Amino acid sequence: MPNHVHLILKINYQIKSVTLGNIIRYFKARTVSDWLKLIELNQLNALASIWQRNYYEHLIRNEAEYLKFINYVKANPLNWQRDSYHPNNLKNFTSENNL
């Protein structure tokens, strides 16, 4: 989906410094850094917040849950057209809420 990310991570807990929080923090920081470089390189006027403050996490406990989440992630882009934040829906979304 263009407006969010799904990740399924397997963390090696034998390395004590590897935590979900550290992984997400690094991923977000690296993404913002690359985004800012792209803006500067292309001389764009496009500064914006690209990450929400927090994230949702769920511990996958077995093979059935893993398959359920894999199928969800694969099927998720099919819902983009119905997303209220899809560019084609923003006009309708804002006009309906401003009545």
Tab-separated table of C-alpha atoms in Angstrom:
chain	number	residue	atom	x	y	z
A	1	MET	CA	0.000	0.000	0.000
A	2	PRO	CA	1.302	3.438	-0.788
A	3	ASN	CA	0.246	4.869	2.588
A	4	HIS	CA	1.480	2.178	4.990
A	5	VAL	CA	3.874	-0.726	5.373
A	6	HIS	CA	3.486	-4.297	6.564
A	7	LEU	CA	6.525	-6.130	7.878
A	8	ILE	CA	6.936	-9.661	9.113
A	9	LEU	CA	10.199	-9.902	11.027
A	10	LYS	CA	12.026	-12.796	12.592
A	11	ILE	CA	14.232	-11.442	15.354
A	12	ASN	CA	17.345	-13.246	16.540
A	13	TYR	CA	17.149	-12.698	20.288
A	14	GLN	CA	20.650	-14.124	20.754
A	15	ILE	CA	21.900	-10.615	19.933
A	16	LYS	CA	20.765	-8.580	22.963
A	17	SER	CA	20.790	-5.201	21.192
A	18	VAL	CA	18.298	-6.396	18.571
A	19	THR	CA	14.799	-5.396	19.633
A	20	LEU	CA	11.689	-4.619	17.661
A	21	GLY	CA	11.867	-1.007	18.806
A	22	ASN	CA	15.470	-0.686	17.567
A	23	ILE	CA	14.588	-2.236	14.206
A	24	ILE	CA	11.583	0.062	13.687
A	25	ARG	CA	13.549	3.130	14.850
A	26	TYR	CA	16.365	2.354	12.384
A	27	PHE	CA	13.925	1.639	9.534
A	28	LYS	CA	12.043	4.911	10.077
A	29	ALA	CA	15.245	6.955	10.459
A	30	ARG	CA	16.807	5.480	7.332
A	31	THR	CA	13.633	6.042	5.326
A	32	VAL	CA	13.387	9.693	6.406
A	33	SER	CA	17.081	10.225	5.648
A	34	ASP	CA	16.703	8.789	2.141
A	35	TRP	CA	13.492	10.821	1.610
A	36	LEU	CA	15.237	14.068	2.592
A	37	LYS	CA	18.167	13.281	0.261
A	38	LEU	CA	15.715	12.685	-2.592
A	39	ILE	CA	13.974	15.999	-1.892
A	40	GLU	CA	17.289	17.859	-1.844
A	41	LEU	CA	18.639	16.113	-4.956
A	42	ASN	CA	15.512	16.903	-6.975
A	43	GLN	CA	15.023	20.357	-5.429
A	44	LEU	CA	11.497	19.483	-4.371
A	45	ASN	CA	9.388	21.504	-1.986
A	46	ALA	CA	7.843	18.477	-0.306
A	47	LEU	CA	8.587	18.435	3.400
A	48	ALA	CA	6.079	16.389	5.343
A	49	SER	CA	5.841	13.950	8.191
A	50	ILE	CA	5.999	10.514	6.639
A	51	TRP	CA	5.683	8.331	9.734
A	52	GLN	CA	3.057	8.129	12.425
A	53	ARG	CA	4.305	8.220	15.986
A	54	ASN	CA	3.782	4.563	16.860
A	55	TYR	CA	3.220	1.195	15.228
A	56	TYR	CA	1.081	-1.890	15.663
A	57	GLU	CA	2.786	-5.138	16.550
A	58	HIS	CA	1.605	-8.707	16.888
A	59	LEU	CA	3.634	-11.762	17.853
A	60	ILE	CA	2.982	-14.576	15.382
A	61	ARG	CA	2.796	-17.718	17.510
A	62	ASN	CA	2.324	-20.543	15.019
A	63	GLU	CA	2.286	-21.570	11.363
A	64	ALA	CA	-1.472	-20.965	10.980
A	65	GLU	CA	-1.127	-17.351	12.172
A	66	TYR	CA	1.887	-16.868	9.933
A	67	LEU	CA	-0.061	-18.040	6.874
A	68	LYS	CA	-3.012	-15.821	7.863
A	69	PHE	CA	-0.766	-12.747	8.025
A	70	ILE	CA	1.078	-13.607	4.806
A	71	ASN	CA	-2.267	-13.842	2.985
A	72	TYR	CA	-3.434	-10.555	4.546
A	73	VAL	CA	-0.285	-8.735	3.448
A	74	LYS	CA	-0.485	-10.141	-0.090
A	75	ALA	CA	-4.178	-9.220	-0.461
A	76	ASN	CA	-3.881	-5.789	1.193
A	77	PRO	CA	-2.988	-3.753	-1.947
A	78	LEU	CA	-6.288	-4.818	-3.494
A	79	ASN	CA	-8.007	-2.613	-0.887
A	80	TRP	CA	-6.102	0.557	-1.851
A	81	GLN	CA	-8.902	1.807	-4.121
A	82	ARG	CA	-11.317	1.748	-1.165
A	83	ASP	CA	-8.918	3.438	1.284
A	84	SER	CA	-10.189	6.830	2.490
A	85	TYR	CA	-6.638	8.202	2.059
A	86	HIS	CA	-6.393	7.146	-1.599
A	87	PRO	CA	-5.902	10.332	-3.683
A	88	ASN	CA	-9.070	9.615	-5.666
A	89	ASN	CA	-11.065	9.430	-2.426
A	90	LEU	CA	-9.612	12.445	-0.615
A	91	LYS	CA	-11.855	14.971	-2.363
A	92	ASN	CA	-14.960	13.003	-1.420
A	93	PHE	CA	-13.642	12.331	2.065
A	94	THR	CA	-12.964	15.999	2.838
A	95	SER	CA	-16.120	17.365	1.232
A	96	GLU	CA	-18.337	14.892	3.123
A	97	ASN	CA	-16.705	15.819	6.429
A	98	ASN	CA	-16.952	19.574	5.864
A	99	LEU	CA	-20.745	19.701	5.565
